[in-house]
PDB file of C-alpha atoms in Angstrom:
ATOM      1  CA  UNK V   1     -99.129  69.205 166.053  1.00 49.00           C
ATOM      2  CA  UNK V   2     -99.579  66.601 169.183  1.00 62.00           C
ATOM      3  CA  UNK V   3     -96.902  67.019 172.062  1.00 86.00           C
ATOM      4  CA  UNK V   4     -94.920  64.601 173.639  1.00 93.00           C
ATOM      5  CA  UNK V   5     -96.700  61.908 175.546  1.00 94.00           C
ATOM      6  CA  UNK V   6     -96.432  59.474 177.690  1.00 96.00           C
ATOM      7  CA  UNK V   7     -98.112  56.609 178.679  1.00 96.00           C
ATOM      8  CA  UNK V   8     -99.232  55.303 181.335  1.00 97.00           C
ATOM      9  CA  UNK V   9     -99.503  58.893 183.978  1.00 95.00           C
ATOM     10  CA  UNK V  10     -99.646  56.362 186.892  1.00 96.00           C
ATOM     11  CA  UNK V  11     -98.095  53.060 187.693  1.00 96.00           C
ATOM     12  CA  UNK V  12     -97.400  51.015 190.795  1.00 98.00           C
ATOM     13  CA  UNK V  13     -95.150  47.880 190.733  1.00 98.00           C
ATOM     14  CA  UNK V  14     -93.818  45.008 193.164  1.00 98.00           C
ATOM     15  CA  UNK V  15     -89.727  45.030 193.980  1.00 98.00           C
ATOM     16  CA  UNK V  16     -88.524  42.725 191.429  1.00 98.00           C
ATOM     17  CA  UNK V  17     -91.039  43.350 188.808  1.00 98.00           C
ATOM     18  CA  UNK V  18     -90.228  44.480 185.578  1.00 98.00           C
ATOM     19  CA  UNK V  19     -92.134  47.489 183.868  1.00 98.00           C
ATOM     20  CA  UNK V  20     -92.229  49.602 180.219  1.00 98.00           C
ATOM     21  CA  UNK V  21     -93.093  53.033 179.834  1.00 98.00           C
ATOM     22  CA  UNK V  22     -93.849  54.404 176.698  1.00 98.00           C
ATOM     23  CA  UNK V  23     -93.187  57.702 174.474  1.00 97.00           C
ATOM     24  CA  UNK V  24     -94.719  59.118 171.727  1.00 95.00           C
ATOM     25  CA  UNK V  25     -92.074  62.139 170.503  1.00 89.00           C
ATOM     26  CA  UNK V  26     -93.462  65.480 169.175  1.00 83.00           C
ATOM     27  CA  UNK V  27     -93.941  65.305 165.270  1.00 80.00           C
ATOM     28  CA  UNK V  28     -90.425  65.332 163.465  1.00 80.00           C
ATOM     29  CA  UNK V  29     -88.125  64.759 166.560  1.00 85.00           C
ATOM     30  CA  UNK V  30     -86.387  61.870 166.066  1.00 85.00           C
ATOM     31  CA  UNK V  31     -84.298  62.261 169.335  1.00 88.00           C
ATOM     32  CA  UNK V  32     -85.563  61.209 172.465  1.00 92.00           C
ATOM     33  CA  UNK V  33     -84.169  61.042 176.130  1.00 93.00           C
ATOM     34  CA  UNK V  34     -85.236  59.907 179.282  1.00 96.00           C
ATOM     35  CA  UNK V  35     -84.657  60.985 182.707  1.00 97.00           C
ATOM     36  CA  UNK V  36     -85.578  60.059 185.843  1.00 97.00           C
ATOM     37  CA  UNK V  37     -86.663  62.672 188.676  1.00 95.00           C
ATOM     38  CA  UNK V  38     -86.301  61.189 192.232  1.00 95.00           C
ATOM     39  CA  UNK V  39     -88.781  63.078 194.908  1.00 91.00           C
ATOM     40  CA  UNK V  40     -87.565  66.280 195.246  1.00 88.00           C
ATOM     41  CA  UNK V  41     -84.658  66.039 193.057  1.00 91.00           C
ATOM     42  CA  UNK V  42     -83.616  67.689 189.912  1.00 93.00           C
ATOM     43  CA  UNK V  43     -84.079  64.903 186.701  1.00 94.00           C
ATOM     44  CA  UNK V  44     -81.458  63.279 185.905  1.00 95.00           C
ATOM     45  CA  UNK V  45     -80.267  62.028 182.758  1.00 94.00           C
ATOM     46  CA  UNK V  46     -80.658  58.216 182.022  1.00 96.00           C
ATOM     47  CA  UNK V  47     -80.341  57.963 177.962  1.00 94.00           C
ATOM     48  CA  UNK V  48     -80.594  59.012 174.847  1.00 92.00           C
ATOM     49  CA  UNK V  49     -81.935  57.536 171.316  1.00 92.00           C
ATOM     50  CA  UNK V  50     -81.257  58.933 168.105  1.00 88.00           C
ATOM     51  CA  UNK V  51     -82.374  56.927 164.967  1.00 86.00           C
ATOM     52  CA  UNK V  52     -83.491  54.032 166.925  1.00 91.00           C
ATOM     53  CA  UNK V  53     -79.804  53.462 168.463  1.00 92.00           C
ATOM     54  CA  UNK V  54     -78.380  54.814 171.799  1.00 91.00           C
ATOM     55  CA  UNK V  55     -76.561  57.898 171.926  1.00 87.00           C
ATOM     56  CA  UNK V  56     -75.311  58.699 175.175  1.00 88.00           C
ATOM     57  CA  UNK V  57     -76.064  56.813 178.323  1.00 92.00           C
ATOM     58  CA  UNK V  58     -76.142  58.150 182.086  1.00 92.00           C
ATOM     59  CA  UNK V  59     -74.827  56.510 185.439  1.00 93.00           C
ATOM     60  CA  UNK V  60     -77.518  54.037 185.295  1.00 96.00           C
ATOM     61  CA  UNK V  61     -77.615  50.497 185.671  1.00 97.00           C
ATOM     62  CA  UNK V  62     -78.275  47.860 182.629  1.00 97.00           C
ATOM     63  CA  UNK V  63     -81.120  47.117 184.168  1.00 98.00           C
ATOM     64  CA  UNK V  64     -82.354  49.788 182.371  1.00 98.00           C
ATOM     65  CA  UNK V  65     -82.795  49.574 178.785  1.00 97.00           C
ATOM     66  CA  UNK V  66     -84.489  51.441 176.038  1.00 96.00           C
ATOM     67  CA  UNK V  67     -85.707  50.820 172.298  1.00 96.00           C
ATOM     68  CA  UNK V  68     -86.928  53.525 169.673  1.00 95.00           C
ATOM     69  CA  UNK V  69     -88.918  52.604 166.854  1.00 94.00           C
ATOM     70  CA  UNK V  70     -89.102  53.860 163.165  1.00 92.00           C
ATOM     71  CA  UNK V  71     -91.601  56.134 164.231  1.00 89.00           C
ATOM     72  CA  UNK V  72     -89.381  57.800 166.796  1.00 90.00           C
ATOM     73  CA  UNK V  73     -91.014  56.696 169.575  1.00 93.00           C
ATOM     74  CA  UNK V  74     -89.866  55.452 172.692  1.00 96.00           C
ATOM     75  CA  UNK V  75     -89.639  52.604 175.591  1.00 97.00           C
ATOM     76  CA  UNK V  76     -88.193  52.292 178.373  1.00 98.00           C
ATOM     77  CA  UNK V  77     -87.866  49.334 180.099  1.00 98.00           C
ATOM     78  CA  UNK V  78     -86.629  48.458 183.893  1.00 98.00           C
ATOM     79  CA  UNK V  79     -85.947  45.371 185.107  1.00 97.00           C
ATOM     80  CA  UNK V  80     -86.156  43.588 189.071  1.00 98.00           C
ATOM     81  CA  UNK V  81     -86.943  46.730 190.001  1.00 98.00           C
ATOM     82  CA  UNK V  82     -86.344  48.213 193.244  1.00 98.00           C
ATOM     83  CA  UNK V  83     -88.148  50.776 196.055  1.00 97.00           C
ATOM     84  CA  UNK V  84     -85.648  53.777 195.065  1.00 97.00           C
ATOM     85  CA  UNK V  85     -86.700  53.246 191.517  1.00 98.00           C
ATOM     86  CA  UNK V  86     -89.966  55.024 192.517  1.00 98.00           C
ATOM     87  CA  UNK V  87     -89.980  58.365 190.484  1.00 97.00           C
ATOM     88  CA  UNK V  88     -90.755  60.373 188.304  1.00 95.00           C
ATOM     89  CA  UNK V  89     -90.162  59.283 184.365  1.00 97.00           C
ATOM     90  CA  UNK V  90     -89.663  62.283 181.604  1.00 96.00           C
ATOM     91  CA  UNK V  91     -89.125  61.412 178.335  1.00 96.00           C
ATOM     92  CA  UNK V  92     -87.822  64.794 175.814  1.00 93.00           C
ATOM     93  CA  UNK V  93     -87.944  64.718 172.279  1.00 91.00           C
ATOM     94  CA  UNK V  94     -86.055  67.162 170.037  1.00 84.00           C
ATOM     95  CA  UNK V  95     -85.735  68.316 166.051  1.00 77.00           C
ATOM     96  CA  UNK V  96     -83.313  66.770 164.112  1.00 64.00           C
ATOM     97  CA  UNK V  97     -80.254  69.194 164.745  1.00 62.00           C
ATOM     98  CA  UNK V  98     -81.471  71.093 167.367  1.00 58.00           C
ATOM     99  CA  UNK V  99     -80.962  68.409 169.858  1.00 54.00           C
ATOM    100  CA  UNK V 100     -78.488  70.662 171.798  1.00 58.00           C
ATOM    101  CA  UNK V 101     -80.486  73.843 172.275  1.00 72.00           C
ATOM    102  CA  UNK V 102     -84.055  72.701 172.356  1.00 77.00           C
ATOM    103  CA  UNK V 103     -86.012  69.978 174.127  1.00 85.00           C
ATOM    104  CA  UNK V 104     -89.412  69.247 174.970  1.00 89.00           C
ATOM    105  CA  UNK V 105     -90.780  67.037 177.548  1.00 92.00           C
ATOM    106  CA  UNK V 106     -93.870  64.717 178.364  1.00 94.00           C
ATOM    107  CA  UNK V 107     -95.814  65.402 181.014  1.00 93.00           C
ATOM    108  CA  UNK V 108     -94.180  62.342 182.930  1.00 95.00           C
ATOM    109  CA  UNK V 109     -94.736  58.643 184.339  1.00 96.00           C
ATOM    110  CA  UNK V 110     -95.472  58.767 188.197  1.00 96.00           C
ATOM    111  CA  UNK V 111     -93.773  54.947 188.751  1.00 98.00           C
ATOM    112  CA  UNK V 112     -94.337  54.043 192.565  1.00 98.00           C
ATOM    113  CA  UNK V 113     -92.366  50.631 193.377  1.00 98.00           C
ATOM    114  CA  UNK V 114     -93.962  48.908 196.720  1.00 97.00           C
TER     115      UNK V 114
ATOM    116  CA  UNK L   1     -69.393  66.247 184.377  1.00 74.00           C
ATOM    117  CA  UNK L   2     -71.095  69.096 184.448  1.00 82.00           C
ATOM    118  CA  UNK L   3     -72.843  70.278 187.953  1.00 89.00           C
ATOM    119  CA  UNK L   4     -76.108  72.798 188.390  1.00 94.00           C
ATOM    120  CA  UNK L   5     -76.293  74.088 191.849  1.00 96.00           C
ATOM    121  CA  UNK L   6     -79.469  76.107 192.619  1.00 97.00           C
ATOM    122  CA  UNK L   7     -78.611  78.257 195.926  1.00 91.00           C
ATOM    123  CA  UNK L   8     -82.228  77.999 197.008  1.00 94.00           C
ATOM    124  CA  UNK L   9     -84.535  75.410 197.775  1.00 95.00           C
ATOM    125  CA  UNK L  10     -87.238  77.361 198.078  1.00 97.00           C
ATOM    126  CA  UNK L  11     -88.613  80.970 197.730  1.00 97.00           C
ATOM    127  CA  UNK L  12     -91.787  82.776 199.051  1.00 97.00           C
ATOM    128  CA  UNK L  13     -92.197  86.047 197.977  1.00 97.00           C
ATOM    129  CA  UNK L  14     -95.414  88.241 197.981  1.00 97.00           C
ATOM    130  CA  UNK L  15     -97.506  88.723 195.055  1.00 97.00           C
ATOM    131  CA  UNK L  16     -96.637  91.575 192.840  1.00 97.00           C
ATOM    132  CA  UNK L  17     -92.692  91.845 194.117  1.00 98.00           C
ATOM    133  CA  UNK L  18     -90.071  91.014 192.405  1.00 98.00           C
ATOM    134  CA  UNK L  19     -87.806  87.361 192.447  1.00 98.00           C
ATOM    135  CA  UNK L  20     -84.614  86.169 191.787  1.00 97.00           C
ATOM    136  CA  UNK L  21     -83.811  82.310 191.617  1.00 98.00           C
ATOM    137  CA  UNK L  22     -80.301  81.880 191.626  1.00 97.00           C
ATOM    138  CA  UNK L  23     -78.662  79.482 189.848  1.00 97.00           C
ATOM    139  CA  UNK L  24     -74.444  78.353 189.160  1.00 96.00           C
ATOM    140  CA  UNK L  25     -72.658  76.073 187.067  1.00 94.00           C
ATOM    141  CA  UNK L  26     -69.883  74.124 187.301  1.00 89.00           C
ATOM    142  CA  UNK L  27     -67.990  74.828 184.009  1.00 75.00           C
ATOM    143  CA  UNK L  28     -65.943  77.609 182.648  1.00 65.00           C
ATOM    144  CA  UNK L  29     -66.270  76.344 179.269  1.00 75.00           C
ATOM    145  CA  UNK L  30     -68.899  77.763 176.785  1.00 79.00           C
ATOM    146  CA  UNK L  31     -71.987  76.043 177.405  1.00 85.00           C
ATOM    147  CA  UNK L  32     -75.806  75.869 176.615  1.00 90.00           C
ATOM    148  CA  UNK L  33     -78.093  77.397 179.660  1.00 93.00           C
ATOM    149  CA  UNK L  34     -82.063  76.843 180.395  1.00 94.00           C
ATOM    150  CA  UNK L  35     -84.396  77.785 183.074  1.00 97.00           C
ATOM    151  CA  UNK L  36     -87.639  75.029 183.393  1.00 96.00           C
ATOM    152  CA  UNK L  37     -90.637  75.328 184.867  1.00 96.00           C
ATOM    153  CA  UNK L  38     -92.174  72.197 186.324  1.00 94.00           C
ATOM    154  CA  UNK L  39     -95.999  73.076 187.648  1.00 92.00           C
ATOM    155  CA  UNK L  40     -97.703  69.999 189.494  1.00 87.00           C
ATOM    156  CA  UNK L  41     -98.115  66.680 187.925  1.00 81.00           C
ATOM    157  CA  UNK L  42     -97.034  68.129 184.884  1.00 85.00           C
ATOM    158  CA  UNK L  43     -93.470  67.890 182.758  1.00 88.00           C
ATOM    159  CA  UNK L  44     -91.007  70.682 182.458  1.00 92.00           C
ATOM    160  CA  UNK L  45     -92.039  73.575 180.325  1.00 93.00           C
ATOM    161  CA  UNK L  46     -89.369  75.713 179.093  1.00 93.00           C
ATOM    162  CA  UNK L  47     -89.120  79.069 180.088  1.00 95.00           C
ATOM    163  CA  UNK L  48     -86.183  80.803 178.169  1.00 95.00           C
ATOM    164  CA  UNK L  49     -82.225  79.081 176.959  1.00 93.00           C
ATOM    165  CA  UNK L  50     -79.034  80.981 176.716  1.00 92.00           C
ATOM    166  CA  UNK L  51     -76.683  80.059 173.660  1.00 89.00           C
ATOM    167  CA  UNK L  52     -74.921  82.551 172.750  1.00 86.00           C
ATOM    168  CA  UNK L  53     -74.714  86.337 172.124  1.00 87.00           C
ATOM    169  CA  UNK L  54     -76.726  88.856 174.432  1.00 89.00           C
ATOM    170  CA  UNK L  55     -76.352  87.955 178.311  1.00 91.00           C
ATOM    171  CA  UNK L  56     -79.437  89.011 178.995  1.00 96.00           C
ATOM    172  CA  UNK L  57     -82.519  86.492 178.034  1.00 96.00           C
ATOM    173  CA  UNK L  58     -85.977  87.098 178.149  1.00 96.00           C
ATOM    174  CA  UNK L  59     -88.499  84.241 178.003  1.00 94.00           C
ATOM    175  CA  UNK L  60     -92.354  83.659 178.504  1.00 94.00           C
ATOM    176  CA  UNK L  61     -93.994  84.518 181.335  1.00 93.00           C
ATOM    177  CA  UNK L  62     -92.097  87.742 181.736  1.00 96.00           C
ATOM    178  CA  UNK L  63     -88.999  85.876 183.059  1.00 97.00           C
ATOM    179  CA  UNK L  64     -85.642  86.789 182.186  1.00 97.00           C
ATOM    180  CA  UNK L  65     -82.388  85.766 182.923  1.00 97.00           C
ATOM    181  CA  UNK L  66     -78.931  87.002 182.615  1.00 95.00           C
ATOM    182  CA  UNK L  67     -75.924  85.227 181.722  1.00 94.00           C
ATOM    183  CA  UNK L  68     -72.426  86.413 183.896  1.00 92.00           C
ATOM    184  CA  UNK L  69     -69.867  83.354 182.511  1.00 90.00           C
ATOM    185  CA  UNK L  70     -66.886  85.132 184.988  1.00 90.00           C
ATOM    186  CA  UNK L  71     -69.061  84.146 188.037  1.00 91.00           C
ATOM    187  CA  UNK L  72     -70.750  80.889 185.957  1.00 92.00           C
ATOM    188  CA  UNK L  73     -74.325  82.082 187.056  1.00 94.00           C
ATOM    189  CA  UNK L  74     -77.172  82.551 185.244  1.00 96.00           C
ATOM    190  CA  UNK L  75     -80.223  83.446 188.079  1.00 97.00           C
ATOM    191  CA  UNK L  76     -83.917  84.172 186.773  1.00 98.00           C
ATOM    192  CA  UNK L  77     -85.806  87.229 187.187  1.00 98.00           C
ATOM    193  CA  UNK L  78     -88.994  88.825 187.033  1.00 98.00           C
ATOM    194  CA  UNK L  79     -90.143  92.192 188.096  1.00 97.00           C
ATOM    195  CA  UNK L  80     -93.695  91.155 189.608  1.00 97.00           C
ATOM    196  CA  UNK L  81     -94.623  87.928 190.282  1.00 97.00           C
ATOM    197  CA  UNK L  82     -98.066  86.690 189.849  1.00 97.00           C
ATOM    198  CA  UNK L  83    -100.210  83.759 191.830  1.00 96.00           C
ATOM    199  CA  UNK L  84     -99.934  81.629 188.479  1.00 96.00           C
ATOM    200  CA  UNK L  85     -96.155  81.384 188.916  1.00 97.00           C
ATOM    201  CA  UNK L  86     -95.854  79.129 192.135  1.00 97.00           C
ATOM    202  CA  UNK L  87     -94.190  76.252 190.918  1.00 97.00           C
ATOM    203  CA  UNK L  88     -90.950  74.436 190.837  1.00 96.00           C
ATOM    204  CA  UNK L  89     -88.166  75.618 188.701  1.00 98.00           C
ATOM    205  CA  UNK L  90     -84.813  74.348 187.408  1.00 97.00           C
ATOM    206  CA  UNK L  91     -82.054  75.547 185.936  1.00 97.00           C
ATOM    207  CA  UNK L  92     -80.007  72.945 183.160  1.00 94.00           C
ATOM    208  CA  UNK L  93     -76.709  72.915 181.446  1.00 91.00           C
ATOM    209  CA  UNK L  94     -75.588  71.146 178.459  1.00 87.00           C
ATOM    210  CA  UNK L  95     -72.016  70.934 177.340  1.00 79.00           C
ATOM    211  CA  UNK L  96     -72.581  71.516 173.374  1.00 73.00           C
ATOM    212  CA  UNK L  97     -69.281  69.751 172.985  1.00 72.00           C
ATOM    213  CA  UNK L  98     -69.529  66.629 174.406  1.00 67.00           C
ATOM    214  CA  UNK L  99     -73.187  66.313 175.986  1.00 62.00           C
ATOM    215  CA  UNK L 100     -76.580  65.114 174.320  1.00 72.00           C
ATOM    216  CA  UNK L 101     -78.046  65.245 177.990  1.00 84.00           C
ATOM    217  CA  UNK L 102     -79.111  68.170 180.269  1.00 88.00           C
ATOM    218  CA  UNK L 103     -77.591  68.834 183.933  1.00 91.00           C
ATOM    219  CA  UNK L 104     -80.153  69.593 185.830  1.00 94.00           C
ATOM    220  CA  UNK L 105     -80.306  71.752 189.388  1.00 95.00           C
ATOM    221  CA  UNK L 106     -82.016  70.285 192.081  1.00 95.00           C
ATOM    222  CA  UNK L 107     -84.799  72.894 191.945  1.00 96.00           C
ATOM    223  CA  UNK L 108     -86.350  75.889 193.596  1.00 97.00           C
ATOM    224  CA  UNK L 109     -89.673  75.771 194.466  1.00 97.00           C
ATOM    225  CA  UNK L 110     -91.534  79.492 194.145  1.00 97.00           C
ATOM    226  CA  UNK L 111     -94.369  80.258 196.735  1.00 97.00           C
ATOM    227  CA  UNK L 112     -96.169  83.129 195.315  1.00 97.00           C
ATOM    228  CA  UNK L 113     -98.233  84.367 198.666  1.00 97.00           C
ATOM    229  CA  UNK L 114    -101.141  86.627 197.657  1.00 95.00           C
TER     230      UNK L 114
END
């Protein structure tokens, strides 16, 4: 059984660029989140998909969007991005009703906005 | 909202003594609690959850944690730290009730010095 992943590890963008990051759930989770972890900062909670529709959304502008596909996996997608965007990207997956008590995370996109 | 605060930034501590990462929440209500483990360039691994039932946790590692809900803390232990274990760690929340995200702590980073 594969773990989460992510793809790509590594990405640099231009301000006002737009960028996708991708998520490939562990087998038979068919809830993923995504969170963004700022430089030294704790992650913090940007949204959740559940059945390919979104199921709770943090304090995060619509210039950040998601989709998941019938497969479970993920995207995210940001648009004109900007320098403070620069962070760390996890995307969790979890088993269908465990979504409250268990979660497993990707190993993260590094996203560096010059 | 729920709020994570993690007391200490960061923590060196010789090799073979004992640690405690200290860790409080916000709410009095009944809640979910987890202690991650975030080693470099890598995702968050988790180390041990409180739901319900026994305050004290144990998880991998030889970590352990104890839940005290009349002083909303819930700080990790372990009796003799090894080399292995420097890494960044952070404690979550999640309101079963209302939440399908995770409040996460800002951190602690653990400096094990041999």
């Amino acid at each position: 059984e594969t773990g989460v992943t992510q793809s790509p590890t590594h990405l640099i963008k231009t301000r006002g660029q737009q960028v996708t990051l991708r998520c490939s759930s562990q087998s038979g989770h068919n809830t993923v989140s995504w969170y963004q972890q700022a430089l030294g900062q704790g992650p913090q909670f940007i949204f959740q998909y559940y059945r390919e529709e979104e199921n709770g959304r943090g304090n995060f502008p619509p210039r950040f969007s998601g989709l998941q596909f019938p497969n479970y996996s993920s995207e995210l997608n940001v648009n004109a991005l900007e320098l403070d965007d620069s962070a760390l990207y996890l995307c969790a997956s979890s088993l269908p009703g465990t979504m409250n008590t268990e979660a497993f995370f990707g190993q993260g996109t590094r996203l560096t906005v010059v | 909202a729920q709020s994570v605060t993690q007391l200490d930034s960061q923590v060196p501590v010789f090799e073979e003594a004992p640690v405690e990462l200290r860790c409080n929440y916000s709410s009095s209500v009944s809640v979910y609690l987890f202690w991650y483990v975030q080693y470099p360039n890598q995702g968050l691994q988790l180390l041990l959850k409180y739901l319900s039932g026994s305050t004290l946790v144990k998880g991998i590692n030889g970590f352990e944690a104890e839940f005290n809900k009349s002083q909303t803390s819930f700080h990790l232990r372990k009796p003799s730290v090894h080399i292995s274990d420097t890494a960044e760690y952070f404690c979550a929340v999640r309101d079963p009730n209302t939440g399908n995200q995770f409040y996460f702590g800002t951190g602690t980073s653990l400096t094990v010095i041999p």
